[in-house]
C-alpha cells in the first residue's frame, strides 16, 4: 500500500526529505500516459534541490535515451512546475482528473454490501450469502463481548472476501469480458491500436506447456485479444463450474489450496468466536487479518500462504492460552 511505502521512505530519509506526489494521476491527466510519472517526479525532485545534477545533464540523458524525448521533456517540466506552483498544476489537470472513489467502506454494512455484490457477480447469490452469514455471525458475537466494537467483524468481512474471491481463470475471463476493461482502454487510448494478452496456462500438462526449469512455471504465451475475447466470454459464462468435479481448472494444486484455505479460515473464525473474550479480542482480530499477508499468484502465493500458516499457528497457541 502507499502508506506502507511512505512509512519506509520516511524511516530511511526522515520527514523533512519525504515528499508525496500523486504522480500517476497527474501524468495521466496532463500527458495522457501514466508512464510519464517517472520524469514528472524527476522534475519535481530536481526543482526541490534534491538532485545534485544539472538540468542540462538531465536533458542530455533524456535525449540520449532516444525514446519519448518530447513526452519526457514535458513531464520533467510539469514536475518542476508542480514543485514551484502546485496549485497551477492541479488547476490545469483538474478537468481530466478521475473522480475520487467514494468512501464505500465507511460502515460495516457498506463494506459487506459492496463485497457481497461483487461475490454475486463472481459466482452467484448463494456464494454471497455464505459470505454475509459468516460476517453476521462474527458481528453478533463481537457485540456480545464488547458492545459497539466491530474490528473483528471488519477483519472477517475483508479477509473472508479476499479468500472467497480468489482470481482464477473464470474470474480473469469475467473481468476481461464484462465490458469494464474495454471501457477503461477506450478512455485512456485513442487511434489505431491492438491488444495482446500474455497468458500462462498453468493447468495444462507439461507435455503441452513445458515448464521453466528454474521457476517451474509455464512460459507466457502472447495471444491477440481479438482471438481471446470470445473465449473469455464463453469461459466467464461457465464459472458455475468453479469448485465442482467438472471444473477443468479446479484440480490443479493451486486451486485446491485456495479452496481449502477458505474452509480453513471459516473453521478458524469459528474457534475464535467460541472462545472470544474482551481480553483476547485484539489477538482474534490479528488472527482474522492474516490473509492480508498472502499476496501474489501460484508459487509466489504458496510461499506467502505457508508463512501465514506458521504465523497463524503461533497466534492461535497464544489465543488458546489467553
CSV table of C-alpha atoms in Angstrom, one decimal:
chain,number,residue,atom,x,y,z
A,1,UNK,CA,0.0,0.0,0.0
A,2,UNK,CA,1.0,3.6,-0.4
A,3,UNK,CA,1.0,4.1,3.3
A,4,UNK,CA,3.5,1.3,3.9
A,5,UNK,CA,5.8,2.6,1.2
A,6,UNK,CA,5.7,6.2,2.5
A,7,UNK,CA,6.5,4.9,6.0
A,8,UNK,CA,9.5,3.0,4.6
A,9,UNK,CA,10.7,6.2,2.9
A,10,UNK,CA,10.2,8.3,5.9
A,11,UNK,CA,12.1,5.8,8.1
A,12,UNK,CA,15.1,5.9,5.7
A,13,UNK,CA,15.1,9.6,4.7
A,14,UNK,CA,13.3,11.5,7.6
A,15,UNK,CA,10.1,13.5,7.4
A,16,UNK,CA,11.8,16.6,6.0
A,17,UNK,CA,13.1,14.7,3.0
A,18,UNK,CA,9.9,12.8,2.2
A,19,UNK,CA,7.7,14.4,-0.4
A,20,UNK,CA,4.5,12.7,-1.6
A,21,UNK,CA,3.1,13.4,-5.0
A,22,UNK,CA,0.2,11.6,-6.9
A,23,UNK,CA,2.4,11.5,-10.0
A,24,UNK,CA,0.5,8.7,-11.8
A,25,UNK,CA,-2.8,10.6,-11.7
A,26,UNK,CA,-1.2,13.9,-12.8
A,27,UNK,CA,0.8,12.4,-15.6
A,28,UNK,CA,-2.2,10.7,-17.0
A,29,UNK,CA,-4.3,13.8,-16.8
A,30,UNK,CA,-1.6,16.2,-18.2
A,31,UNK,CA,0.3,14.0,-20.6
A,32,UNK,CA,-2.1,11.1,-21.4
A,33,UNK,CA,0.3,8.4,-20.1
A,34,UNK,CA,1.0,7.3,-16.6
A,35,UNK,CA,4.5,6.2,-17.6
A,36,UNK,CA,5.4,9.9,-17.7
A,37,UNK,CA,5.1,9.9,-13.9
A,38,UNK,CA,8.7,8.9,-13.6
A,39,UNK,CA,10.0,12.0,-15.3
A,40,UNK,CA,7.4,14.2,-13.6
A,41,UNK,CA,8.8,13.0,-10.3
A,42,UNK,CA,12.4,13.6,-11.5
A,43,UNK,CA,11.5,17.2,-12.4
A,44,UNK,CA,9.8,17.7,-9.1
A,45,UNK,CA,12.8,16.4,-7.2
A,46,UNK,CA,15.2,18.5,-9.2
A,47,UNK,CA,13.3,21.7,-8.7
A,48,UNK,CA,13.2,21.0,-4.9
A,49,UNK,CA,17.0,20.8,-5.0
A,50,UNK,CA,17.2,17.1,-4.2
A,51,UNK,CA,19.3,16.0,-7.2
A,52,UNK,CA,22.9,17.1,-7.5
A,53,UNK,CA,22.8,17.0,-11.3
A,54,UNK,CA,22.4,19.9,-13.7
A,55,UNK,CA,19.2,20.4,-15.7
A,56,UNK,CA,21.3,20.3,-18.9
A,57,UNK,CA,22.8,17.0,-18.0
A,58,UNK,CA,19.4,15.5,-17.2
A,59,UNK,CA,18.0,16.9,-20.5
A,60,UNK,CA,21.0,15.3,-22.3
A,61,UNK,CA,20.2,12.0,-20.7
A,62,UNK,CA,16.6,12.2,-21.9
A,63,UNK,CA,17.8,12.9,-25.5
A,64,UNK,CA,20.5,10.1,-25.4
A,65,UNK,CA,17.8,7.6,-24.2
A,66,UNK,CA,16.1,8.3,-27.5
A,67,UNK,CA,12.6,7.2,-26.5
A,68,UNK,CA,9.7,9.5,-25.9
A,69,UNK,CA,12.0,12.5,-25.8
A,70,UNK,CA,9.3,15.2,-26.3
A,71,UNK,CA,7.0,13.4,-23.7
A,72,UNK,CA,9.8,13.1,-21.2
A,73,UNK,CA,10.8,16.7,-21.6
A,74,UNK,CA,7.2,17.9,-21.0
A,75,UNK,CA,6.9,15.6,-18.0
A,76,UNK,CA,10.1,16.9,-16.5
A,77,UNK,CA,8.8,20.5,-17.0
A,78,UNK,CA,5.5,19.7,-15.4
A,79,UNK,CA,7.3,18.2,-12.4
A,80,UNK,CA,9.3,21.4,-12.0
A,81,UNK,CA,6.2,23.5,-12.2
A,82,UNK,CA,4.5,21.2,-9.6
A,83,UNK,CA,7.3,21.9,-7.2
A,84,UNK,CA,7.1,25.6,-7.8
A,85,UNK,CA,3.4,26.2,-8.1
A,86,UNK,CA,1.4,23.0,-7.2
A,87,UNK,CA,-2.0,24.8,-7.4
A,88,UNK,CA,-1.4,25.9,-11.0
A,89,UNK,CA,-0.6,22.3,-12.0
A,90,UNK,CA,-3.7,21.0,-10.2
A,91,UNK,CA,-5.9,23.6,-11.9
A,92,UNK,CA,-4.5,22.5,-15.3
A,93,UNK,CA,-5.1,18.9,-14.5
A,94,UNK,CA,-8.5,19.2,-12.8
A,95,UNK,CA,-10.7,18.8,-16.0
A,96,UNK,CA,-9.0,15.5,-16.8
A,97,UNK,CA,-8.6,14.0,-13.3
A,98,UNK,CA,-10.6,11.0,-12.4
A,99,UNK,CA,-13.3,11.4,-9.8
A,100,UNK,CA,-12.1,10.1,-6.4
A,101,UNK,CA,-13.6,6.8,-5.3
A,102,UNK,CA,-16.3,7.2,-2.7
A,103,UNK,CA,-15.6,6.1,0.9
A,104,UNK,CA,-17.6,2.9,0.3
A,105,UNK,CA,-16.4,1.2,3.4
A,106,UNK,CA,-17.3,3.8,6.0
A,107,UNK,CA,-19.6,1.4,7.8
A,108,UNK,CA,-19.6,-2.4,8.3
A,109,UNK,CA,-22.9,-2.7,6.4
A,110,UNK,CA,-21.5,-0.7,3.4
A,111,UNK,CA,-18.3,-2.8,3.5
A,112,UNK,CA,-20.2,-6.1,3.4
A,113,UNK,CA,-22.8,-4.9,0.8
A,114,UNK,CA,-20.1,-3.9,-1.7
A,115,UNK,CA,-18.3,-7.2,-1.4
A,116,UNK,CA,-21.4,-9.3,-1.4
A,117,UNK,CA,-22.4,-7.6,-4.7
A,118,UNK,CA,-19.0,-8.5,-6.1
A,119,UNK,CA,-19.3,-12.1,-5.0
A,120,UNK,CA,-22.7,-12.4,-6.6
A,121,UNK,CA,-21.2,-11.4,-9.9
A,122,UNK,CA,-18.1,-13.5,-9.2
A,123,UNK,CA,-20.0,-16.8,-8.5
A,124,UNK,CA,-23.7,-16.3,-7.5
A,125,UNK,CA,-26.2,-15.4,-4.8
A,126,UNK,CA,-25.5,-18.5,-2.7
A,127,UNK,CA,-21.8,-17.7,-2.6
A,128,UNK,CA,-22.5,-14.1,-1.5
A,129,UNK,CA,-25.0,-15.5,1.1
A,130,UNK,CA,-22.2,-17.7,2.6
A,131,UNK,CA,-20.1,-14.6,3.0
A,132,UNK,CA,-22.8,-12.5,4.6
A,133,UNK,CA,-23.7,-15.2,7.0
A,134,UNK,CA,-20.1,-15.6,8.3
A,135,UNK,CA,-19.7,-11.8,8.8
A,136,UNK,CA,-23.1,-11.6,10.5
A,137,UNK,CA,-22.2,-14.4,12.9
A,138,UNK,CA,-18.9,-12.6,13.8
A,139,UNK,CA,-20.6,-9.2,14.3
A,140,UNK,CA,-23.2,-10.7,16.6
A,141,UNK,CA,-20.7,-12.5,18.8
A,142,UNK,CA,-18.4,-9.5,18.9
A,143,UNK,CA,-21.3,-7.3,20.1
A,144,UNK,CA,-22.0,-9.7,22.8
A,145,UNK,CA,-18.4,-9.4,24.1
A,146,UNK,CA,-17.8,-5.7,23.6
A,147,UNK,CA,-20.8,-3.6,22.6
A,148,UNK,CA,-20.0,-1.0,19.9
A,149,UNK,CA,-16.9,-2.8,18.7
A,150,UNK,CA,-16.6,-4.0,15.1
A,151,UNK,CA,-12.9,-4.5,14.4
A,152,UNK,CA,-13.2,-8.3,14.3
A,153,UNK,CA,-16.3,-8.2,12.1
A,154,UNK,CA,-14.5,-5.8,9.7
A,155,UNK,CA,-11.5,-8.1,9.6
A,156,UNK,CA,-13.7,-11.1,8.8
A,157,UNK,CA,-15.5,-9.0,6.2
A,158,UNK,CA,-12.3,-8.0,4.4
A,159,UNK,CA,-10.4,-11.2,4.6
A,160,UNK,CA,-13.1,-13.9,4.1
A,161,UNK,CA,-13.9,-11.9,1.0
A,162,UNK,CA,-10.3,-11.9,-0.1
A,163,UNK,CA,-10.2,-15.7,0.2
A,164,UNK,CA,-13.6,-16.3,-1.5
A,165,UNK,CA,-12.7,-14.0,-4.4
A,166,UNK,CA,-9.5,-15.7,-5.5
A,167,UNK,CA,-8.6,-14.8,-9.0
A,168,UNK,CA,-8.8,-17.9,-11.1
A,169,UNK,CA,-9.3,-18.5,-14.8
A,170,UNK,CA,-13.0,-17.8,-14.7
A,171,UNK,CA,-12.5,-14.5,-12.9
A,172,UNK,CA,-9.9,-13.3,-15.3
A,173,UNK,CA,-12.3,-14.2,-18.1
A,174,UNK,CA,-15.1,-12.3,-16.4
A,175,UNK,CA,-13.1,-9.2,-15.8
A,176,UNK,CA,-11.9,-9.0,-19.4
A,177,UNK,CA,-15.4,-9.7,-20.9
A,178,UNK,CA,-17.8,-7.8,-18.7
A,179,UNK,CA,-17.2,-4.5,-20.6
A,180,UNK,CA,-15.3,-2.6,-17.9
A,181,UNK,CA,-11.8,-3.4,-19.3
A,182,UNK,CA,-12.9,-2.3,-22.8
A,183,UNK,CA,-14.3,0.9,-21.4
A,184,UNK,CA,-11.1,1.7,-19.5
A,185,UNK,CA,-9.0,1.1,-22.6
A,186,UNK,CA,-11.3,3.4,-24.6
A,187,UNK,CA,-11.0,6.1,-22.0
A,188,UNK,CA,-7.2,6.0,-21.9
A,189,UNK,CA,-6.2,5.3,-25.5
A,190,UNK,CA,-7.2,6.5,-28.9
A,191,UNK,CA,-6.2,5.9,-32.5
A,192,UNK,CA,-5.3,2.6,-34.2
A,193,UNK,CA,-4.0,0.2,-31.6
A,194,UNK,CA,-4.1,-3.5,-31.0
A,195,UNK,CA,-4.2,-5.5,-27.7
A,196,UNK,CA,-2.4,-8.7,-26.9
A,197,UNK,CA,-2.5,-10.8,-23.7
A,198,UNK,CA,0.4,-12.6,-22.1
A,199,UNK,CA,-1.1,-15.8,-20.6
A,200,UNK,CA,0.5,-18.6,-18.6
A,201,UNK,CA,-1.8,-21.7,-18.7
A,202,UNK,CA,-0.6,-23.5,-15.6
A,203,UNK,CA,-3.4,-26.0,-15.8
A,204,UNK,CA,-2.1,-27.6,-19.0
A,205,UNK,CA,0.0,-30.8,-18.6
A,206,UNK,CA,3.8,-30.4,-19.0
A,207,UNK,CA,3.9,-32.1,-22.4
A,208,UNK,CA,1.6,-29.4,-23.8
A,209,UNK,CA,3.1,-26.5,-21.9
A,210,UNK,CA,6.7,-27.1,-20.9
A,211,UNK,CA,7.8,-25.5,-17.6
A,212,UNK,CA,10.7,-23.2,-17.0
A,213,UNK,CA,13.3,-25.4,-15.2
A,214,UNK,CA,14.2,-22.7,-12.7
A,215,UNK,CA,10.7,-21.4,-11.7
A,216,UNK,CA,8.5,-24.4,-12.6
A,217,UNK,CA,6.1,-22.1,-14.3
A,218,UNK,CA,4.7,-22.2,-17.9
A,219,UNK,CA,6.3,-19.5,-20.0
A,220,UNK,CA,3.8,-16.9,-21.0
A,221,UNK,CA,2.1,-17.1,-24.4
A,222,UNK,CA,1.3,-13.9,-26.4
A,223,UNK,CA,-2.2,-14.1,-27.8
A,224,UNK,CA,-4.1,-11.4,-29.7
A,225,UNK,CA,-7.1,-10.0,-27.8
A,226,UNK,CA,-9.5,-10.5,-30.8
A,227,UNK,CA,-8.8,-14.2,-30.5
A,228,UNK,CA,-9.3,-14.4,-26.8
A,229,UNK,CA,-12.3,-12.2,-26.4
A,230,UNK,CA,-14.9,-14.8,-27.5
A,231,UNK,CA,-13.1,-17.5,-25.4
A,232,UNK,CA,-13.2,-15.2,-22.4
A,233,UNK,CA,-16.9,-14.6,-22.8
A,234,UNK,CA,-17.6,-18.3,-23.0
A,235,UNK,CA,-15.4,-19.1,-20.1
A,236,UNK,CA,-17.0,-16.4,-17.9
A,237,UNK,CA,-20.4,-18.0,-18.5
A,238,UNK,CA,-19.0,-21.3,-17.2
A,239,UNK,CA,-18.0,-20.0,-13.8
A,240,UNK,CA,-20.8,-22.0,-12.2
A,241,UNK,CA,-18.4,-25.0,-12.7
A,242,UNK,CA,-16.0,-23.4,-10.2
A,243,UNK,CA,-15.1,-25.8,-7.4
A,244,UNK,CA,-17.2,-28.7,-8.8
A,245,UNK,CA,-15.9,-32.0,-10.1
A,246,UNK,CA,-16.5,-30.7,-13.7
A,247,UNK,CA,-14.1,-27.7,-13.2
A,248,UNK,CA,-11.2,-28.3,-15.5
A,249,UNK,CA,-9.0,-25.8,-13.6
A,250,UNK,CA,-10.1,-26.8,-10.1
A,251,UNK,CA,-7.9,-29.9,-9.9
A,252,UNK,CA,-4.6,-28.0,-10.0
A,253,UNK,CA,-2.6,-27.8,-6.8
A,254,UNK,CA,-3.0,-24.0,-6.6
A,255,UNK,CA,-6.8,-24.0,-7.0
A,256,UNK,CA,-7.2,-26.9,-4.4
A,257,UNK,CA,-5.1,-24.9,-2.0
A,258,UNK,CA,-7.2,-21.7,-2.5
A,259,UNK,CA,-10.5,-23.5,-1.8
A,260,UNK,CA,-9.0,-25.3,1.2
A,261,UNK,CA,-7.9,-22.0,2.6
A,262,UNK,CA,-11.5,-20.7,2.6
A,263,UNK,CA,-12.7,-23.6,4.7
A,264,UNK,CA,-9.7,-23.3,6.9
A,265,UNK,CA,-10.4,-19.7,7.6
A,266,UNK,CA,-14.1,-20.3,8.4
A,267,UNK,CA,-13.0,-23.0,10.9
A,268,UNK,CA,-10.6,-20.7,12.5
A,269,UNK,CA,-13.2,-17.9,12.8
A,270,UNK,CA,-15.5,-20.5,14.4
A,271,UNK,CA,-12.8,-21.3,17.0
A,272,UNK,CA,-12.2,-17.6,17.7
A,273,UNK,CA,-15.9,-16.9,18.3
A,274,UNK,CA,-16.3,-19.9,20.6
A,275,UNK,CA,-13.5,-18.6,23.0
A,276,UNK,CA,-13.8,-14.9,22.4
A,277,UNK,CA,-13.4,-12.6,25.4
A,278,UNK,CA,-12.7,-8.9,25.9
A,279,UNK,CA,-9.1,-9.7,26.7
A,280,UNK,CA,-8.3,-11.9,23.7
A,281,UNK,CA,-10.3,-9.8,21.2
A,282,UNK,CA,-7.2,-7.9,19.8
A,283,UNK,CA,-5.5,-11.2,19.2
A,284,UNK,CA,-8.5,-12.5,17.5
A,285,UNK,CA,-8.5,-9.5,15.1
A,286,UNK,CA,-4.9,-10.1,14.3
A,287,UNK,CA,-5.6,-13.8,13.5
A,288,UNK,CA,-8.6,-12.9,11.4
A,289,UNK,CA,-6.4,-10.4,9.4
A,290,UNK,CA,-3.7,-12.9,8.5
A,291,UNK,CA,-4.9,-13.3,4.9
A,292,UNK,CA,-3.6,-9.8,4.3
A,293,UNK,CA,-0.1,-11.3,4.2
A,294,UNK,CA,-1.0,-13.7,1.4
A,295,UNK,CA,-0.1,-11.9,-1.9
A,296,UNK,CA,0.7,-12.9,-5.5
A,297,UNK,CA,-0.3,-15.9,-7.6
A,298,UNK,CA,0.6,-19.6,-7.8
A,299,UNK,CA,4.1,-20.4,-6.4
A,300,UNK,CA,4.5,-16.8,-5.0
A,301,UNK,CA,1.2,-17.1,-3.3
A,302,UNK,CA,2.0,-20.5,-1.9
A,303,UNK,CA,5.1,-19.2,-0.2
A,304,UNK,CA,3.2,-16.4,1.4
A,305,UNK,CA,0.4,-18.8,2.4
A,306,UNK,CA,2.9,-21.1,4.1
A,307,UNK,CA,4.4,-18.2,6.1
A,308,UNK,CA,0.9,-17.0,7.1
A,309,UNK,CA,0.0,-20.5,8.3
A,310,UNK,CA,3.1,-20.6,10.5
A,311,UNK,CA,2.1,-17.3,12.0
A,312,UNK,CA,-1.4,-18.4,12.5
A,313,UNK,CA,-0.2,-21.5,14.4
A,314,UNK,CA,1.8,-19.2,16.8
A,315,UNK,CA,-1.1,-16.8,17.3
A,316,UNK,CA,-3.6,-19.5,17.8
A,317,UNK,CA,-1.5,-21.0,20.5
A,318,UNK,CA,-1.3,-17.7,22.3
A,319,UNK,CA,-5.1,-17.2,21.8
A,320,UNK,CA,-5.8,-20.6,23.4
A,321,UNK,CA,-3.6,-19.7,26.4
A,322,UNK,CA,-5.1,-16.3,26.9
